[in-house]
Amino acid sequence: MRPKLLIPFALALCVRAPSFGVIQTSVTTDPVGFTATSCLSQSDAYVGIAFTRPAEFNGTIQGVSSNPANTLTVNSVPGWVSDQFVYAAGTQSKHYYVLLGSGGTFNPKEGHMFPVTGNGSNTLTVDTTIEDLSGVTANTRIALIPYWTPATVFPASNAGISFTATTSPPTFQTLLRIPDYSAAGIKQPYAAEYYFNNGSWRRISDGADHGDDPLLPDGYFVVRTANGAPTLPLKMVGSVLMTKTAVRLSAAQTGKQDNPVAMIRPLDVPLDATGLAPIDNSFVQNYQLLLFNNARRQFDKAPYRTYTYNDGWRLASSPLVDHGKDMIPAGAAMIVRKAASAGAAVFWVNSPTYVTATNLLPLQATSRKTHAGAGTFDINMPIVGTKGMESRSGGTSGYHQIMLTFANNVSIAGANVSPGQNGSAGIAGPPIVNGKRITLNLAGVTNQQVLTLHFTGISDGLVSSDFAIPIGILAGDTNVDQHVNVKDVNRTKAASGRAVNSTNFRSDVDVDGQINVNDVNLVKSFSGTSLP
């Protein structure tokens, strides 16, 4: 059953006082919210937690250590006791993470989360196994938040109310199953499974009390209700997160890779507003977004919807319809299934839809060309990360077409182009606005450069923004490694004679709708060119 937001924002801003008396530097807290999800009997329910536990410290950073960049000092004297935020079985039941917020002169890691491994009187040391704090500057806001655990999601007092205790293991009645977030490939196994017995949440693997184990805030768990256990509601109360989150999405060099994720949002969110989009490489063509239906009674259920992004959000059942306004339920469990990629992991940045936006970006920017008789094919031009590369020829006129797609209708004040080093480029006419699309035609674009498109005064009626998009131009670079050489020649030869499609259109370098000797010779003519 889809979670329903019963009280979206409580007016009373309440947090539970930390048991060790932390002195808070802020005088306000996030709003409080409440959701309920029905966990059906004889079925699995896929659950993401739409809230955080109340933050126990809100403040700003004074500075960050270097070599290693793993310790931050806060701009206050909170009077912390050494390592009071470090878990200690029997005496300190909480694990903590730091959530980086806005602020600072440069803030490349807003929304990133770091597990706390230690603290001093005004310092926090974090786990930097995945990434460190480099680039984070003074006055960046932080929140210190305890992780949810099996014992805080399902407290012992809720036995028979939100879950069923297991009386005779291994006949488990309510079983919590945690995905293995580090496992390679798809359809990953579970890393841990918990059942409640004799007053505690225990792991199947050892039968010991694991009620304090941390649950990732941006992940999900599966509630299996079996062996006669009845349908029960999981009711959650927590803090409504008012800031961005940044979720790491991994890819494998060969084969697909699943990323089990959830949004920490208490409201349904349209797909267009999730932050998953080609513009920052968090979700590109050939990726899949898998959703689960908790109203369907089934164990090990398959996804009931699989979305892709191809000039808009698409479903296989209705590929010509843009599903960008489809709603992702609050607390929905999702899998981002990424296609094979040699690139580094990217971070998916999700902003709350209930907080006024401060900037406006397109969902996608593409270089679009029509291949005569074969169709129209787009190349993604992200605004951050690995730059997009147009490897098809602009012809003797150096013509290229750039298209921006937004979530809603927009207007624009102007656009201009800055050629790359030793290059030239111009704009052929004013930007063309058609609802939520802006088309910009370029002419006189020379090869072997990274030009920059500047867009000013783009507005959706609520927010107006300026931004720039880099566009790589390297004709013949069919394998997109920023070098044109024998690899590209061989790749084009291998595609020669085949129909142009979405997997090989880059080899149709002259965009005449055919891959043949003309393309091979054209790639050879560009051999030896490259971009830094």
C-alpha positions as CSV (number, residue, x, y, z in Angstrom):
1,M,0.0,0.0,0.0
2,R,1.3,3.4,-0.9
3,P,2.5,5.4,2.2
4,K,0.1,8.2,3.0
5,L,1.3,11.5,4.4
6,L,-1.1,12.0,7.3
7,I,0.6,15.0,8.9
8,P,3.0,16.6,6.4
9,F,4.4,19.2,8.7
10,A,3.5,19.5,12.3
11,L,3.6,23.1,13.5
12,A,5.1,22.2,16.8
13,L,8.8,21.8,16.2
14,C,9.9,19.2,18.7
15,V,13.0,17.0,19.1
16,R,13.9,14.5,21.8
17,A,16.7,15.9,24.0
18,P,19.9,13.9,23.7
19,S,20.5,11.7,26.8
20,F,24.0,13.2,27.2
21,G,22.8,16.8,27.2
22,V,24.3,18.2,24.0
23,I,24.4,21.9,23.8
24,Q,22.7,22.9,20.5
25,T,23.9,25.9,18.6
26,S,20.7,26.3,16.7
27,V,17.4,27.4,18.1
28,T,15.2,25.9,15.4
29,T,14.7,22.3,14.3
30,D,13.2,20.7,11.2
31,P,9.5,20.1,11.1
32,V,8.0,16.8,12.3
33,G,6.1,14.5,10.0
34,F,4.2,11.2,10.1
35,T,3.6,8.4,7.6
36,A,1.9,5.0,7.7
37,T,2.7,2.0,5.5
38,S,0.7,-1.3,5.5
39,C,2.9,-4.4,5.6
40,L,0.7,-7.1,4.1
41,S,0.6,-10.6,5.6
42,Q,2.3,-13.3,3.5
43,S,4.1,-10.6,1.5
44,D,7.2,-8.4,1.2
45,A,7.0,-4.7,1.7
46,Y,9.7,-2.5,0.4
47,V,10.2,0.5,2.7
48,G,12.2,3.6,2.6
49,I,12.1,5.9,5.7
50,A,10.8,9.3,4.7
51,F,12.3,11.1,7.7
52,T,15.5,11.4,9.7
53,R,15.8,11.0,13.4
54,P,16.1,14.4,15.1
55,A,19.4,16.1,14.6
56,E,21.4,16.4,17.9
57,F,23.6,19.2,16.7
58,N,23.1,21.9,14.0
59,G,25.9,24.3,13.3
60,T,28.6,25.5,10.9
61,I,32.1,24.4,10.1
62,Q,35.1,26.5,11.2
63,G,37.6,24.4,9.2
64,V,38.5,21.0,7.8
65,S,41.8,19.1,8.4
66,S,44.1,18.2,5.5
67,N,46.1,15.1,4.8
68,P,43.8,13.4,5.6
69,A,40.7,15.6,5.1
70,N,38.6,13.6,7.7
71,T,38.1,16.0,10.6
72,L,35.9,19.1,10.8
73,T,35.9,21.7,13.6
74,V,32.7,23.5,14.4
75,N,32.1,27.2,15.0
76,S,31.0,26.9,18.6
77,V,31.9,25.4,21.9
78,P,29.4,22.6,22.3
79,G,31.3,21.0,25.2
80,W,31.2,17.5,23.8
81,V,32.8,14.7,25.7
82,S,35.5,12.8,23.7
83,D,34.0,10.1,21.5
84,Q,30.5,10.6,22.9
85,F,29.1,10.1,19.3
86,V,30.9,6.7,18.9
87,Y,28.8,3.6,19.4
88,A,29.5,1.6,22.6
89,A,27.4,-1.4,23.2
90,G,25.5,-1.2,26.5
91,T,26.4,2.5,27.1
92,Q,25.9,4.5,23.9
93,S,23.4,3.0,21.6
94,K,23.6,5.4,18.7
95,H,25.6,5.6,15.5
96,Y,25.9,9.0,13.9
97,Y,26.4,10.7,10.5
98,V,27.2,14.2,9.5
99,L,25.0,15.7,6.8
100,L,26.6,18.6,5.0
101,G,24.3,21.5,4.2
102,S,24.5,24.8,2.3
103,G,26.8,27.7,3.0
104,G,30.5,28.2,2.6
105,T,32.3,30.0,-0.2
106,F,32.6,26.8,-2.1
107,N,30.5,23.8,-1.3
108,P,30.9,20.8,-3.7
109,K,29.5,18.3,-1.3
110,E,26.3,19.8,-0.1
111,G,23.9,16.9,0.8
112,H,26.7,14.4,1.3
113,M,26.7,12.2,4.4
114,F,29.6,10.9,6.4
115,P,29.6,8.3,9.2
116,V,31.1,9.7,12.4
117,T,34.1,7.7,13.8
118,G,35.2,10.0,16.6
119,N,34.8,13.4,18.1
120,G,36.6,15.9,20.4
121,S,35.2,18.8,22.3
122,N,34.4,20.7,19.1
123,T,35.5,18.3,16.3
124,L,34.0,15.5,14.4
125,T,36.0,12.8,12.6
126,V,34.3,11.0,9.8
127,D,34.8,7.8,7.7
128,T,36.4,8.7,4.4
129,T,36.5,5.3,2.8
130,I,34.2,6.5,0.0
131,E,35.2,10.1,-0.1
132,D,36.8,12.7,2.1
133,L,36.0,16.3,3.1
134,S,38.3,18.0,0.6
135,G,36.8,21.1,-0.9
136,V,34.5,21.8,2.0
137,T,35.0,25.3,3.3
138,A,34.4,27.3,6.4
139,N,30.8,28.2,7.3
140,T,29.3,25.2,5.6
141,R,26.3,24.1,7.6
142,I,26.2,20.6,9.2
143,A,23.7,18.5,11.0
144,L,24.7,15.6,13.3
145,I,22.0,12.9,13.1
146,P,21.7,9.5,14.6
147,Y,21.0,6.6,12.2
148,W,17.7,4.7,12.3
149,T,18.1,1.2,13.7
150,P,15.9,-1.9,13.8
151,A,15.1,-1.0,17.4
152,T,14.1,2.6,16.7
153,V,12.1,1.8,13.6
154,F,10.4,-1.1,15.4
155,P,10.7,-0.5,19.1
156,A,10.0,-3.5,21.4
157,S,6.8,-1.8,22.7
158,N,5.4,-2.0,19.2
159,A,5.4,-5.9,19.1
160,G,1.9,-6.9,17.9
161,I,1.3,-3.3,16.7
162,S,3.7,-2.7,13.8
163,F,5.5,-6.1,13.7
164,T,5.1,-9.7,15.0
165,A,7.6,-11.2,17.3
166,T,9.1,-14.6,16.3
167,T,8.5,-17.1,19.1
168,S,10.0,-20.2,17.4
169,P,13.0,-19.5,15.2
170,P,13.7,-20.3,12.4
171,T,9.9,-19.9,11.8
172,F,10.3,-16.2,11.3
173,Q,7.2,-14.0,11.3
174,T,8.4,-10.4,10.8
175,L,11.8,-10.4,9.1
176,L,13.8,-7.3,8.2
177,R,16.0,-7.8,5.2
178,I,18.7,-5.3,4.4
179,P,20.1,-5.1,0.8
180,D,23.9,-5.6,0.3
181,Y,24.7,-2.1,-1.0
182,S,28.3,-3.1,-1.8
183,A,27.5,-6.2,-3.8
184,A,28.3,-6.2,-7.5
185,G,25.8,-6.7,-10.3
186,I,22.0,-6.9,-10.1
187,K,19.4,-8.6,-7.9
188,Q,21.8,-8.5,-5.1
189,P,21.6,-10.7,-2.0
190,Y,20.7,-9.4,1.4
191,A,23.5,-8.3,3.7
192,A,21.6,-8.9,6.9
193,E,18.3,-10.3,8.1
194,Y,16.7,-9.5,11.5
195,Y,13.9,-11.1,13.5
196,F,12.5,-10.1,16.9
197,N,12.8,-12.6,19.7
198,N,13.1,-12.4,23.5
199,G,12.9,-8.6,23.6
200,S,15.6,-7.9,20.9
201,W,16.2,-7.7,17.2
202,R,18.5,-10.5,16.3
203,R,20.4,-11.4,13.2
204,I,19.7,-14.8,11.6
205,S,23.5,-15.2,11.1
206,D,24.4,-15.3,14.8
207,G,21.2,-14.9,16.9
208,A,22.8,-12.1,18.8
209,D,21.1,-8.7,19.7
210,H,21.7,-6.3,16.7
211,G,18.9,-3.8,17.5
212,D,21.4,-1.0,17.4
213,D,22.8,-1.7,13.9
214,P,22.6,1.4,11.7
215,L,20.3,1.6,8.7
216,L,21.4,3.8,5.8
217,P,19.2,6.9,5.6
218,D,19.1,6.9,1.8
219,G,18.5,3.1,1.5
220,Y,15.6,0.9,2.0
221,F,14.7,-2.4,3.8
222,V,12.3,-5.2,3.1
223,V,9.7,-6.2,5.7
224,R,8.7,-9.9,5.2
225,T,5.5,-10.8,7.0
226,A,5.1,-14.6,7.0
227,N,4.1,-17.7,8.9
228,G,0.8,-16.5,10.0
229,A,1.8,-13.0,11.0
230,P,-1.0,-10.5,10.3
231,T,-1.1,-7.4,8.2
232,L,0.2,-4.5,10.4
233,P,0.8,-0.8,9.8
234,L,4.3,0.6,10.1
235,K,3.9,4.1,11.5
236,M,6.9,6.5,11.3
237,V,7.4,9.8,13.0
238,G,10.5,11.8,12.3
239,S,12.2,15.0,11.3
240,V,11.3,16.4,7.8
241,L,14.6,17.0,6.0
242,M,14.7,20.5,4.7
243,T,18.0,20.2,2.9
244,K,19.5,18.5,-0.2
245,T,20.8,14.9,-0.1
246,A,23.5,13.5,-2.3
247,V,23.3,9.7,-2.9
248,R,26.2,7.8,-4.4
249,L,25.4,5.8,-7.5
250,S,27.9,3.1,-8.5
251,A,28.4,1.5,-11.9
252,A,30.3,-1.6,-13.0
253,Q,32.8,-1.6,-15.9
254,T,31.1,-4.6,-17.3
255,G,27.5,-5.5,-16.8
256,K,24.7,-3.7,-15.0
257,Q,24.8,-2.4,-11.4
258,D,21.9,-2.1,-9.0
259,N,21.8,0.8,-6.5
260,P,19.1,0.3,-3.8
261,V,18.0,3.8,-2.8
262,A,15.1,5.8,-1.3
263,M,14.3,9.5,-1.0
264,I,14.2,11.0,2.5
265,R,11.1,13.0,1.7
266,P,7.6,12.8,3.3
267,L,5.7,13.8,0.2
268,D,5.1,12.2,-3.2
269,V,7.6,13.5,-5.7
270,P,7.2,13.8,-9.5
271,L,9.9,12.0,-11.5
272,D,10.9,15.4,-13.0
273,A,11.7,16.7,-9.5
274,T,13.6,13.7,-8.1
275,G,17.0,15.1,-9.3
276,L,17.6,12.0,-11.3
277,A,18.4,13.4,-14.7
278,P,21.0,13.4,-17.6
279,I,22.1,16.9,-16.9
280,D,24.4,15.8,-14.1
281,N,24.9,12.2,-15.4
282,S,23.0,10.8,-12.4
283,F,20.5,9.1,-14.8
284,V,21.2,8.7,-18.5
285,Q,19.9,6.7,-21.4
286,N,20.1,2.9,-20.9
287,Y,19.7,3.3,-17.1
288,Q,16.6,2.0,-15.4
289,L,14.6,3.1,-12.4
290,L,12.7,0.2,-10.8
291,L,9.8,0.7,-8.4
292,F,7.9,-1.8,-6.2
293,N,4.2,-2.1,-5.4
294,N,3.5,-2.8,-1.8
295,A,-0.3,-3.2,-2.5
296,R,0.6,-6.5,-4.3
297,R,0.8,-9.5,-2.0
298,Q,3.9,-11.4,-3.0
299,F,7.3,-12.6,-1.7
300,D,10.4,-11.6,-3.7
301,K,8.3,-9.4,-5.9
302,A,9.5,-8.1,-9.2
303,P,9.4,-4.3,-9.9
304,Y,6.0,-3.2,-11.1
305,R,7.3,-0.2,-13.0
306,T,10.6,0.3,-14.9
307,Y,11.3,3.8,-16.1
308,T,14.0,4.9,-18.5
309,Y,15.0,8.3,-19.7
310,N,15.0,9.0,-23.5
311,D,14.1,12.6,-24.2
312,G,11.8,12.4,-21.2
313,W,10.8,9.7,-18.7
314,R,9.4,6.6,-20.5
315,L,7.7,3.3,-19.7
316,A,8.0,0.3,-22.0
317,S,4.2,0.1,-22.0
318,S,3.9,3.7,-23.2
319,P,7.2,4.8,-24.8
320,L,5.8,7.8,-26.6
321,V,4.4,9.4,-23.4
322,D,6.6,11.6,-21.2
323,H,5.9,10.2,-17.6
324,G,7.8,13.1,-15.9
325,K,4.8,13.9,-13.8
326,D,4.3,10.4,-12.5
327,M,4.6,10.5,-8.7
328,I,7.1,8.6,-6.6
329,P,5.3,7.7,-3.4
330,A,6.8,9.0,-0.1
331,G,9.0,6.4,1.4
332,A,9.2,4.4,-1.9
333,A,12.0,1.9,-2.3
334,M,13.7,2.2,-5.6
335,I,16.6,0.7,-7.6
336,V,18.7,2.7,-9.9
337,R,20.1,0.1,-12.4
338,K,23.0,1.6,-14.2
339,A,24.4,0.3,-17.4
340,A,28.1,-0.6,-17.6
341,S,30.4,2.4,-17.4
342,A,34.1,2.9,-17.0
343,G,33.6,6.2,-15.3
344,A,33.6,7.0,-11.6
345,A,30.5,6.8,-9.4
346,V,28.3,9.9,-9.5
347,F,26.2,11.5,-6.8
348,W,22.4,11.9,-7.3
349,V,21.4,15.2,-5.7
350,N,17.8,15.4,-4.5
351,S,16.3,18.7,-3.3
352,P,13.1,19.0,-1.3
353,T,10.1,20.1,-3.4
354,Y,8.5,21.7,-0.3
355,V,11.4,24.3,0.0
356,T,11.5,27.2,-2.4
357,A,14.0,26.5,-5.1
358,T,16.9,28.9,-5.6
359,N,18.1,27.8,-9.0
360,L,16.7,26.3,-12.2
361,L,18.5,23.7,-14.4
362,P,17.4,21.7,-17.3
363,L,16.7,18.0,-16.9
364,Q,18.8,17.4,-20.0
365,A,21.0,19.2,-22.6
366,T,21.7,17.4,-25.8
367,S,23.4,17.8,-29.1
368,R,20.8,16.7,-31.6
369,K,21.3,15.6,-35.2
370,T,19.0,14.0,-37.7
371,H,20.6,11.1,-39.6
372,A,18.9,11.1,-43.0
373,G,16.3,8.4,-43.2
374,A,17.5,6.7,-39.9
375,G,16.0,9.1,-37.3
376,T,17.1,11.7,-34.8
377,F,19.8,10.9,-32.2
378,D,20.9,12.9,-29.2
379,I,24.2,13.0,-27.3
380,N,24.0,14.0,-23.6
381,M,25.8,17.2,-22.6
382,P,26.0,17.3,-18.8
383,I,26.6,20.4,-16.9
384,V,28.9,18.8,-14.4
385,G,31.2,15.8,-14.4
386,T,32.5,14.2,-17.6
387,K,31.8,16.6,-20.4
388,G,29.7,15.6,-23.4
389,M,31.4,14.9,-26.7
390,E,29.9,15.6,-30.1
391,S,31.7,13.2,-32.4
392,R,29.6,13.8,-35.5
393,S,30.6,16.2,-38.2
394,G,29.1,19.6,-38.4
395,G,29.7,19.7,-42.1
396,T,31.2,22.6,-44.0
397,S,29.1,25.1,-42.2
398,G,30.0,23.8,-38.7
399,Y,26.3,23.4,-37.8
400,H,25.2,21.9,-34.5
401,Q,21.9,22.0,-32.6
402,I,21.7,22.1,-28.8
403,M,18.4,21.3,-27.1
404,L,17.5,21.9,-23.5
405,T,14.6,20.1,-21.8
406,F,13.1,21.4,-18.5
407,A,10.5,20.0,-16.2
408,N,8.0,22.9,-16.9
409,N,7.5,25.6,-19.5
410,V,10.3,28.2,-19.5
411,S,11.3,31.5,-21.0
412,I,14.8,32.8,-21.7
413,A,16.4,36.3,-21.8
414,G,19.4,35.3,-24.0
415,A,22.3,33.0,-24.9
416,N,25.8,33.3,-26.2
417,V,28.8,31.1,-26.9
418,S,32.4,31.2,-25.9
419,P,34.6,29.3,-28.3
420,G,37.3,27.0,-26.9
421,Q,41.1,27.6,-27.3
422,N,42.0,28.2,-31.0
423,G,38.4,27.5,-31.9
424,S,35.5,29.5,-33.3
425,A,31.8,29.3,-32.9
426,G,28.7,31.4,-33.4
427,I,24.9,31.3,-32.7
428,A,22.6,31.1,-35.7
429,G,19.6,33.1,-34.7
430,P,18.0,33.6,-31.2
431,P,17.0,30.7,-28.9
432,I,13.8,29.0,-30.0
433,V,11.4,28.4,-27.0
434,N,8.7,25.8,-27.3
435,G,7.1,25.1,-24.0
436,K,9.6,23.3,-21.8
437,R,12.2,23.1,-24.6
438,I,14.8,25.6,-25.7
439,T,16.7,25.0,-29.0
440,L,19.9,26.8,-29.8
441,N,21.4,26.5,-33.3
442,L,25.2,26.9,-33.7
443,A,27.1,27.7,-36.9
444,G,30.7,28.2,-37.8
445,V,31.8,25.7,-35.1
446,T,35.3,24.4,-35.8
447,N,36.5,21.0,-34.8
448,Q,38.7,20.1,-31.8
449,Q,37.5,22.4,-29.1
450,V,35.5,22.6,-25.9
451,L,33.1,25.6,-26.3
452,T,30.8,26.9,-23.6
453,L,27.2,27.9,-24.0
454,H,26.0,30.6,-21.6
455,F,22.2,30.9,-20.9
456,T,20.9,33.9,-19.1
457,G,17.5,34.7,-17.5
458,I,15.9,31.3,-17.9
459,S,12.7,31.3,-15.8
460,D,9.8,28.9,-15.1
461,G,7.8,31.7,-13.5
462,L,9.1,30.9,-10.0
463,V,12.8,30.8,-10.4
464,S,15.2,32.5,-12.8
465,S,18.8,31.2,-13.4
466,D,21.9,31.7,-15.4
467,F,24.1,28.7,-16.2
468,A,26.8,27.5,-18.6
469,I,27.2,24.1,-20.4
470,P,30.5,22.8,-21.9
471,I,30.2,21.2,-25.3
472,G,33.1,19.0,-26.6
473,I,33.6,19.0,-30.4
474,L,35.8,16.2,-31.7
475,A,34.6,14.7,-35.0
476,G,35.5,11.1,-35.4
477,D,35.8,10.3,-31.7
478,T,33.3,7.4,-32.0
479,N,34.5,5.7,-28.7
480,V,34.4,9.0,-26.8
481,D,37.9,8.8,-25.3
482,Q,38.8,12.3,-26.5
483,H,41.3,10.9,-29.0
484,V,40.7,10.0,-32.7
485,N,42.9,7.1,-33.7
486,V,42.9,3.6,-35.0
487,K,40.4,2.5,-32.3
488,D,37.8,4.8,-33.8
489,V,38.7,3.7,-37.3
490,N,38.2,0.1,-36.3
491,R,35.0,0.8,-34.4
492,T,33.6,2.5,-37.5
493,K,34.7,-0.3,-39.8
494,A,33.0,-2.9,-37.5
495,A,29.7,-0.9,-37.8
496,S,30.0,-0.4,-41.5
497,G,27.0,-1.8,-43.4
498,R,24.7,-2.0,-40.4
499,A,21.6,0.1,-39.9
500,V,22.0,3.2,-37.9
501,N,20.5,2.8,-34.4
502,S,20.8,4.1,-30.9
503,T,23.9,2.0,-30.2
504,N,26.0,2.9,-33.2
505,F,24.8,6.2,-34.5
506,R,28.1,7.9,-33.5
507,S,29.8,5.9,-36.3
508,D,27.6,7.6,-38.8
509,V,30.0,10.5,-38.6
510,D,28.7,12.3,-41.7
511,V,25.0,11.8,-40.5
512,D,23.8,10.6,-43.9
513,G,21.9,7.8,-42.3
514,Q,24.4,5.1,-43.4
515,I,27.6,3.7,-41.9
516,N,30.0,3.0,-44.8
517,V,33.4,3.6,-46.3
518,N,32.7,7.4,-46.3
519,D,32.5,7.4,-42.5
520,V,35.6,5.3,-42.2
521,N,37.5,7.7,-44.4
522,L,36.2,10.6,-42.5
523,V,37.3,9.2,-39.2
524,K,40.8,8.5,-40.8
525,S,40.9,12.2,-41.9
526,F,40.5,13.3,-38.2
527,S,43.0,10.8,-36.9
528,G,45.6,12.3,-34.5
529,T,43.2,15.0,-33.2
530,S,42.3,15.1,-29.5
531,L,41.0,17.1,-26.6
532,P,42.6,17.6,-23.2
